[in-house]
Amino acid sequence: MARKIDVPALAKGVLDGSRATLARAITLVESNRPDHRQAAQQLLMELLPHAGGARRVGISGVPGVGKSTFIETLGTRLTGAGHRVAVLAVDPSSTRSKGSILGDKTRMAKLATDENAFVRPSPSAGTLGGVARATRETIVLMEAAGYDVVLVETVGVGQSEVTVAAMVDTFLLLTIARTGDSLQGIKKGILELADVVAVNKADGPHEKDAKAAARELAGALRLMTPTSESWRPPVLACSAQADTGMAEVWEQVEKHRSTLEASGELAGRRADQQVDWMWAMVRDQLMDRLQNDAGVKKALPGLERDVRTGDLTPTLAAQTILDALG
Ligand code: GDP
């Protein structure tokens, strides 16, 4: 028998800033069990009025660029300046390869023990849609718990950065200089999402290359359509390891947010994100219902077979599936 979930107690614990309760609440929103989903929705309804106050920053980059080092250094700086910092990760790949981006327990060791920081150690596994839902809801919980900076980390592969860009105020792309490789191997689509770009590892023998790469990227960005009319994405060089240039990167993140706030775009962006969230939920729940519907389940094997053999057009089969949905 499942134990009944005491939603008011969970809500109170989160609002009181209890780390253990926050961790439990995140586990609840990550769950796909129908009774958990229902409790999670109640919890979110109670906490939503207390959310929305944080700077939400997405941090993306391919494995090895230094994301965890960057978040550790930046997060420690921010808590030192009086902020309360929450970190979470979007890593849908973790279901396939056991080694998720947050699999290594030693990542962000300093920040993980900082009393003004909350690092969610392991991302939820599952489909990107499921992870996206859990991430959005986790942001609400972290804000309700009083964290005023939420850093959402994602690996720069696949669709996950598009998903993260759609739930933050500022999207920071982390990269490194790779000589001989035009645009440092960054996919154009990802560069287009960036509000701020930082070329990391600008230290020691790499410093010159990093600065050259930053100039090259700045040139490339000038040719692209910016994500906002009032903001041109700056490119900076920094070293997460040596803690140089980090204040300047954060300054640009703050400046991006205040520029968007002043122009009214921040409110518009967040409103758009709420509507996106609604549609993502509709898509998720429709897919769930489709996959669990008895009529659909019965019809599917035959339909798939006929589409494969060409006896049925995909359009007609799709219509039949939707008609079968009770
Ligand atoms: P992630 O996979 O993007 O999270 O990258 P990590 O933070 O794990 O860093 C990958 C490697 O790069 C590690 O060996 C780090 O010590 C190193 N690294 C991270 N930041 C810097 C930096 O600013 N300078 C140098 N030289 N090395 C760095």
CSV table of C-alpha atoms and ligand atoms in Angstrom, one decimal:
chain,number,residue,atom,x,y,z
A,1,MET,CA,0.0,0.0,0.0
A,2,ALA,CA,1.3,3.4,-0.9
A,3,ARG,CA,1.6,5.8,2.0
A,4,LYS,CA,-0.7,8.9,1.6
A,5,ILE,CA,1.3,12.0,0.7
A,6,ASP,CA,0.9,14.9,3.1
A,7,VAL,CA,1.0,17.7,0.6
A,8,PRO,CA,0.5,20.6,3.1
A,9,ALA,CA,3.4,19.3,5.2
A,10,LEU,CA,5.6,19.1,2.0
A,11,ALA,CA,4.6,22.6,1.0
A,12,LYS,CA,5.4,24.0,4.4
A,13,GLY,CA,8.7,22.2,4.5
A,14,VAL,CA,9.7,23.6,1.1
A,15,LEU,CA,8.7,27.1,2.1
A,16,ASP,CA,10.6,26.9,5.3
A,17,GLY,CA,13.7,26.0,3.4
A,18,SER,CA,14.1,22.5,4.6
A,19,ARG,CA,16.6,20.8,2.3
A,20,ALA,CA,15.4,17.3,3.1
A,21,THR,CA,11.8,18.3,2.3
A,22,LEU,CA,12.8,20.0,-1.0
A,23,ALA,CA,14.7,16.9,-2.0
A,24,ARG,CA,11.6,14.8,-1.3
A,25,ALA,CA,9.3,17.2,-3.2
A,26,ILE,CA,11.6,17.0,-6.2
A,27,THR,CA,11.5,13.2,-6.1
A,28,LEU,CA,7.7,13.5,-6.0
A,29,VAL,CA,7.5,15.7,-9.1
A,30,GLU,CA,9.9,13.4,-10.9
A,31,SER,CA,7.6,10.4,-10.4
A,32,ASN,CA,5.3,9.2,-13.1
A,33,ARG,CA,3.0,7.3,-10.8
A,34,PRO,CA,-0.6,8.6,-11.2
A,35,ASP,CA,-1.1,9.2,-7.4
A,36,HIS,CA,2.3,11.0,-7.3
A,37,ARG,CA,1.3,13.1,-10.3
A,38,GLN,CA,-1.8,14.2,-8.5
A,39,ALA,CA,-0.1,15.0,-5.3
A,40,ALA,CA,2.6,16.9,-7.3
A,41,GLN,CA,0.0,19.0,-9.0
A,42,GLN,CA,-1.5,19.9,-5.6
A,43,LEU,CA,1.9,20.8,-4.3
A,44,LEU,CA,2.6,23.0,-7.3
A,45,MET,CA,-0.7,24.8,-6.9
A,46,GLU,CA,0.3,25.7,-3.3
A,47,LEU,CA,3.8,26.7,-4.2
A,48,LEU,CA,3.3,28.6,-7.5
A,49,PRO,CA,2.4,31.9,-5.8
A,50,HIS,CA,5.8,31.8,-4.1
A,51,ALA,CA,7.8,31.0,-7.3
A,52,GLY,CA,9.1,33.1,-10.2
A,53,GLY,CA,11.5,35.2,-8.2
A,54,ALA,CA,14.8,33.6,-9.3
A,55,ARG,CA,17.2,34.4,-12.1
A,56,ARG,CA,16.8,31.3,-14.2
A,57,VAL,CA,20.0,30.6,-16.2
A,58,GLY,CA,20.6,27.7,-18.6
A,59,ILE,CA,24.2,26.5,-18.9
A,60,SER,CA,25.0,24.4,-21.9
A,61,GLY,CA,28.1,22.9,-23.5
A,62,VAL,CA,29.5,19.6,-24.8
A,63,PRO,CA,31.0,17.2,-22.2
A,64,GLY,CA,34.5,18.4,-21.2
A,65,VAL,CA,34.1,22.1,-21.7
A,66,GLY,CA,34.0,22.6,-18.0
A,67,LYS,CA,30.4,23.0,-17.1
A,68,SER,CA,30.6,21.5,-13.6
A,69,THR,CA,33.9,23.4,-12.8
A,70,PHE,CA,32.2,26.6,-14.1
A,71,ILE,CA,29.0,26.0,-12.0
A,72,GLU,CA,31.2,25.2,-8.9
A,73,THR,CA,33.2,28.4,-9.3
A,74,LEU,CA,30.3,30.6,-10.3
A,75,GLY,CA,28.0,29.2,-7.6
A,76,THR,CA,30.6,29.7,-4.9
A,77,ARG,CA,31.1,33.3,-6.0
A,78,LEU,CA,27.3,33.9,-5.9
A,79,THR,CA,26.8,32.3,-2.5
A,80,GLY,CA,29.7,34.4,-1.3
A,81,ALA,CA,27.9,37.5,-2.5
A,82,GLY,CA,24.8,36.5,-0.5
A,83,HIS,CA,22.8,34.6,-3.1
A,84,ARG,CA,21.1,31.3,-2.6
A,85,VAL,CA,21.9,29.1,-5.6
A,86,ALA,CA,20.1,26.0,-6.8
A,87,VAL,CA,21.6,23.7,-9.5
A,88,LEU,CA,19.8,21.1,-11.5
A,89,ALA,CA,20.6,19.2,-14.7
A,90,VAL,CA,18.7,18.1,-17.8
A,91,ASP,CA,20.2,14.9,-19.1
A,92,PRO,CA,17.8,12.7,-20.9
A,93,SER,CA,20.7,10.6,-22.2
A,94,SER,CA,21.2,9.2,-18.7
A,95,THR,CA,18.7,6.5,-19.4
A,96,ARG,CA,20.8,5.1,-22.2
A,97,SER,CA,24.3,5.4,-20.8
A,98,LYS,CA,24.6,4.8,-17.1
A,99,GLY,CA,27.2,7.5,-16.8
A,100,SER,CA,25.0,10.5,-16.6
A,101,ILE,CA,26.4,14.0,-16.5
A,102,LEU,CA,25.8,14.2,-12.8
A,103,GLY,CA,26.7,10.5,-12.2
A,104,ASP,CA,30.1,11.4,-10.8
A,105,LYS,CA,29.6,12.2,-7.1
A,106,THR,CA,32.6,14.4,-6.9
A,107,ARG,CA,31.2,17.0,-9.3
A,108,MET,CA,30.6,20.3,-7.6
A,109,ALA,CA,31.8,18.9,-4.3
A,110,LYS,CA,32.3,22.3,-2.8
A,111,LEU,CA,29.0,23.7,-3.9
A,112,ALA,CA,27.2,20.5,-2.7
A,113,THR,CA,28.3,21.2,0.9
A,114,ASP,CA,27.7,25.0,0.7
A,115,GLU,CA,24.7,25.7,3.0
A,116,ASN,CA,23.5,28.4,0.6
A,117,ALA,CA,23.5,26.1,-2.4
A,118,PHE,CA,21.3,23.2,-3.3
A,119,VAL,CA,22.7,20.8,-5.9
A,120,ARG,CA,20.3,18.2,-7.2
A,121,PRO,CA,22.7,15.3,-7.6
A,122,SER,CA,21.0,13.0,-10.1
A,123,PRO,CA,18.8,14.1,-13.0
A,124,SER,CA,15.6,12.2,-13.6
A,125,ALA,CA,15.8,9.5,-16.2
A,126,GLY,CA,13.3,9.1,-18.9
A,127,THR,CA,12.1,10.7,-22.1
A,128,LEU,CA,13.0,14.3,-22.9
A,129,GLY,CA,9.3,15.2,-22.4
A,130,GLY,CA,9.2,13.7,-19.0
A,131,VAL,CA,12.5,15.2,-18.0
A,132,ALA,CA,11.4,18.6,-19.2
A,133,ARG,CA,8.2,18.5,-17.2
A,134,ALA,CA,10.1,17.5,-14.1
A,135,THR,CA,12.7,20.2,-14.6
A,136,ARG,CA,10.0,22.9,-15.0
A,137,GLU,CA,8.3,21.7,-11.8
A,138,THR,CA,11.6,21.5,-10.0
A,139,ILE,CA,12.4,25.1,-10.8
A,140,VAL,CA,9.1,26.1,-9.1
A,141,LEU,CA,10.0,24.1,-6.0
A,142,MET,CA,13.5,25.6,-5.8
A,143,GLU,CA,12.2,29.1,-6.1
A,144,ALA,CA,9.5,28.5,-3.5
A,145,ALA,CA,12.3,27.3,-1.2
A,146,GLY,CA,13.9,30.7,-1.5
A,147,TYR,CA,16.7,30.1,-4.1
A,148,ASP,CA,17.2,33.3,-6.0
A,149,VAL,CA,19.5,31.9,-8.6
A,150,VAL,CA,18.6,28.7,-10.5
A,151,LEU,CA,21.2,27.2,-12.7
A,152,VAL,CA,20.0,24.6,-15.2
A,153,GLU,CA,22.8,22.6,-16.7
A,154,THR,CA,22.4,20.6,-19.9
A,155,VAL,CA,24.8,18.7,-22.2
A,156,GLY,CA,25.1,20.3,-25.5
A,157,VAL,CA,23.8,17.4,-27.5
A,158,GLY,CA,20.5,16.7,-29.1
A,159,GLN,CA,17.3,18.6,-28.2
A,160,SER,CA,17.9,19.1,-24.6
A,161,GLU,CA,19.3,22.6,-25.0
A,162,VAL,CA,16.3,23.8,-27.0
A,163,THR,CA,14.2,22.5,-24.1
A,164,VAL,CA,16.2,24.2,-21.5
A,165,ALA,CA,16.4,27.5,-23.4
A,166,ALA,CA,12.6,27.4,-23.3
A,167,MET,CA,12.5,27.5,-19.5
A,168,VAL,CA,15.1,30.0,-18.5
A,169,ASP,CA,15.6,33.8,-18.7
A,170,THR,CA,19.2,33.6,-20.0
A,171,PHE,CA,20.9,30.9,-21.9
A,172,LEU,CA,24.6,30.7,-21.5
A,173,LEU,CA,26.7,28.7,-23.9
A,174,LEU,CA,30.0,27.4,-22.7
A,175,THR,CA,32.6,26.4,-25.2
A,176,ILE,CA,36.4,26.1,-25.6
A,177,ALA,CA,38.9,27.1,-28.3
A,178,ARG,CA,39.5,24.3,-30.7
A,179,THR,CA,42.1,25.4,-33.2
A,180,GLY,CA,41.5,24.6,-36.9
A,181,ASP,CA,37.9,23.8,-36.2
A,182,SER,CA,35.7,26.5,-37.7
A,183,LEU,CA,33.4,28.0,-35.1
A,184,GLN,CA,34.9,25.6,-32.5
A,185,GLY,CA,32.5,22.9,-33.7
A,186,ILE,CA,29.4,24.5,-32.3
A,187,LYS,CA,26.2,23.7,-34.1
A,188,LYS,CA,24.7,26.9,-35.5
A,189,GLY,CA,21.3,26.0,-34.0
A,190,ILE,CA,22.8,26.1,-30.5
A,191,LEU,CA,24.7,29.3,-31.1
A,192,GLU,CA,21.4,30.9,-32.1
A,193,LEU,CA,19.9,30.1,-28.8
A,194,ALA,CA,22.7,31.7,-26.8
A,195,ASP,CA,22.2,35.0,-24.9
A,196,VAL,CA,25.8,35.0,-23.6
A,197,VAL,CA,28.7,32.9,-24.8
A,198,ALA,CA,31.8,32.1,-22.7
A,199,VAL,CA,35.0,30.5,-24.0
A,200,ASN,CA,36.3,28.6,-21.0
A,201,LYS,CA,39.8,27.4,-20.2
A,202,ALA,CA,41.3,30.8,-21.0
A,203,ASP,CA,44.3,30.1,-18.8
A,204,GLY,CA,48.0,29.2,-19.2
A,205,PRO,CA,49.0,28.2,-22.7
A,206,HIS,CA,45.3,28.2,-23.8
A,207,GLU,CA,44.6,31.8,-23.0
A,208,LYS,CA,45.6,33.2,-26.4
A,209,ASP,CA,43.6,30.6,-28.3
A,210,ALA,CA,40.6,31.2,-26.1
A,211,LYS,CA,40.7,34.9,-26.7
A,212,ALA,CA,41.1,34.4,-30.5
A,213,ALA,CA,38.1,32.0,-30.4
A,214,ALA,CA,36.0,34.5,-28.5
A,215,ARG,CA,36.8,37.1,-31.3
A,216,GLU,CA,35.9,34.6,-34.0
A,217,LEU,CA,32.6,33.7,-32.3
A,218,ALA,CA,31.7,37.3,-31.8
A,219,GLY,CA,32.2,37.9,-35.5
A,220,ALA,CA,30.0,34.9,-36.4
A,221,LEU,CA,27.3,36.0,-34.0
A,222,ARG,CA,27.1,39.4,-35.6
A,223,LEU,CA,25.9,37.7,-38.7
A,224,MET,CA,23.1,35.9,-37.0
A,225,THR,CA,19.6,37.0,-36.0
A,226,PRO,CA,19.7,37.8,-32.3
A,227,THR,CA,17.2,36.2,-30.0
A,228,SER,CA,16.0,39.7,-28.9
A,229,GLU,CA,15.8,43.1,-30.5
A,230,SER,CA,17.4,44.8,-27.5
A,231,TRP,CA,20.3,42.4,-26.9
A,232,ARG,CA,23.3,41.3,-28.8
A,233,PRO,CA,24.9,38.2,-27.3
A,234,PRO,CA,28.4,39.0,-26.0
A,235,VAL,CA,31.3,36.6,-26.2
A,236,LEU,CA,33.7,36.5,-23.3
A,237,ALA,CA,36.8,34.4,-22.3
A,238,CYS,CA,37.0,33.0,-18.8
A,239,SER,CA,38.7,30.3,-16.8
A,240,ALA,CA,36.5,28.4,-14.4
A,241,GLN,CA,39.5,26.7,-13.0
A,242,ALA,CA,41.6,29.9,-12.3
A,243,ASP,CA,38.5,31.9,-11.5
A,244,THR,CA,39.2,34.6,-14.0
A,245,GLY,CA,36.7,36.5,-16.1
A,246,MET,CA,33.9,34.8,-14.1
A,247,ALA,CA,32.6,38.1,-12.6
A,248,GLU,CA,32.4,39.5,-16.1
A,249,VAL,CA,30.4,36.6,-17.4
A,250,TRP,CA,27.9,36.9,-14.6
A,251,GLU,CA,27.7,40.6,-15.1
A,252,GLN,CA,26.6,40.0,-18.7
A,253,VAL,CA,24.0,37.4,-17.5
A,254,GLU,CA,22.6,40.1,-15.1
A,255,LYS,CA,22.8,42.7,-17.8
A,256,HIS,CA,20.9,40.5,-20.2
A,257,ARG,CA,18.1,40.0,-17.7
A,258,SER,CA,17.8,43.6,-16.8
A,259,THR,CA,17.8,44.7,-20.4
A,260,LEU,CA,15.0,42.2,-21.1
A,261,GLU,CA,13.2,43.3,-18.0
A,262,ALA,CA,13.4,47.0,-19.0
A,263,SER,CA,12.1,46.3,-22.5
A,264,GLY,CA,9.2,44.1,-21.2
A,265,GLU,CA,10.6,41.1,-23.1
A,266,LEU,CA,11.3,39.2,-19.9
A,267,ALA,CA,7.6,39.2,-18.9
A,268,GLY,CA,6.7,38.2,-22.5
A,269,ARG,CA,9.3,35.4,-22.5
A,270,ARG,CA,8.0,34.0,-19.3
A,271,ALA,CA,4.4,34.2,-20.4
A,272,ASP,CA,5.3,32.4,-23.7
A,273,GLN,CA,7.1,29.8,-21.6
A,274,GLN,CA,4.0,29.2,-19.5
A,275,VAL,CA,2.0,28.6,-22.7
A,276,ASP,CA,4.7,26.3,-24.0
A,277,TRP,CA,4.6,24.4,-20.7
A,278,MET,CA,0.8,24.0,-21.1
A,279,TRP,CA,1.2,22.5,-24.6
A,280,ALA,CA,4.0,20.3,-23.5
A,281,MET,CA,1.7,18.9,-20.8
A,282,VAL,CA,-1.1,18.4,-23.3
A,283,ARG,CA,1.3,16.5,-25.6
A,284,ASP,CA,2.6,14.4,-22.8
A,285,GLN,CA,-0.8,13.5,-21.5
A,286,LEU,CA,-2.2,12.8,-24.9
A,287,MET,CA,0.7,10.4,-25.7
A,288,ASP,CA,0.1,8.8,-22.3
A,289,ARG,CA,-3.5,8.3,-23.0
A,290,LEU,CA,-2.8,7.0,-26.5
A,291,GLN,CA,-0.3,4.5,-25.2
A,292,ASN,CA,-2.6,3.2,-22.5
A,293,ASP,CA,-5.8,3.2,-24.4
A,294,ALA,CA,-7.2,-0.4,-24.9
A,295,GLY,CA,-8.7,0.3,-28.3
A,296,VAL,CA,-5.5,1.9,-29.6
A,297,LYS,CA,-3.4,-0.9,-28.2
A,298,LYS,CA,-5.5,-3.4,-30.0
A,299,ALA,CA,-5.5,-1.6,-33.3
A,300,LEU,CA,-1.8,-0.6,-33.3
A,301,PRO,CA,0.0,-3.9,-34.4
A,302,GLY,CA,-2.2,-4.2,-37.5
A,303,LEU,CA,-2.0,-0.6,-38.4
A,304,GLU,CA,1.8,-0.5,-38.1
A,305,ARG,CA,2.0,-3.6,-40.2
A,306,ASP,CA,-0.2,-2.2,-42.9
A,307,VAL,CA,1.8,1.1,-42.9
A,308,ARG,CA,5.0,-0.9,-43.3
A,309,THR,CA,3.8,-2.9,-46.2
A,310,GLY,CA,2.3,0.1,-47.9
A,311,ASP,CA,-1.3,-1.3,-47.6
A,312,LEU,CA,-2.3,1.8,-45.6
A,313,THR,CA,-1.1,5.4,-45.8
A,314,PRO,CA,0.4,6.9,-42.7
A,315,THR,CA,-2.2,9.6,-42.8
A,316,LEU,CA,-5.1,7.2,-42.8
A,317,ALA,CA,-3.5,5.1,-40.0
A,318,ALA,CA,-2.9,8.2,-37.9
A,319,GLN,CA,-6.6,9.1,-38.3
A,320,THR,CA,-7.6,5.6,-37.3
A,321,ILE,CA,-5.5,5.7,-34.2
A,322,LEU,CA,-7.0,9.0,-33.1
A,323,ASP,CA,-10.5,7.8,-33.8
A,324,ALA,CA,-9.8,4.7,-31.7
A,325,LEU,CA,-8.9,6.9,-28.7
A,326,GLY,CA,-11.9,6.7,-26.4
B,1,GDP,P1,31.9,19.2,-18.0
B,1,GDP,O1,32.0,17.8,-18.6
B,1,GDP,O2,31.5,20.2,-19.1
B,1,GDP,O3,31.1,19.3,-16.8
B,1,GDP,O4,33.4,19.6,-17.7
B,1,GDP,P2,34.2,19.5,-16.3
B,1,GDP,O5,33.9,20.6,-15.4
B,1,GDP,O6,34.1,18.1,-15.7
B,1,GDP,O7,35.7,19.7,-16.8
B,1,GDP,C1,36.3,18.9,-17.7
B,1,GDP,C2,37.8,19.0,-17.5
B,1,GDP,O8,38.3,20.3,-17.9
B,1,GDP,C3,38.3,18.7,-16.1
B,1,GDP,O9,39.5,18.0,-16.1
B,1,GDP,C4,38.5,20.1,-15.6
B,1,GDP,O10,39.5,20.1,-14.5
B,1,GDP,C5,39.0,20.9,-16.8
B,1,GDP,N1,38.6,22.3,-16.7
B,1,GDP,C6,37.4,22.9,-16.4
B,1,GDP,N2,37.5,24.2,-16.4
B,1,GDP,C7,38.8,24.5,-16.8
B,1,GDP,C8,39.5,25.8,-17.0
B,1,GDP,O11,38.9,26.9,-16.8
B,1,GDP,N3,40.8,25.7,-17.4
B,1,GDP,C9,41.4,24.5,-17.5
B,1,GDP,N4,42.7,24.5,-17.9
B,1,GDP,N5,40.8,23.3,-17.3
B,1,GDP,C10,39.5,23.3,-17.0
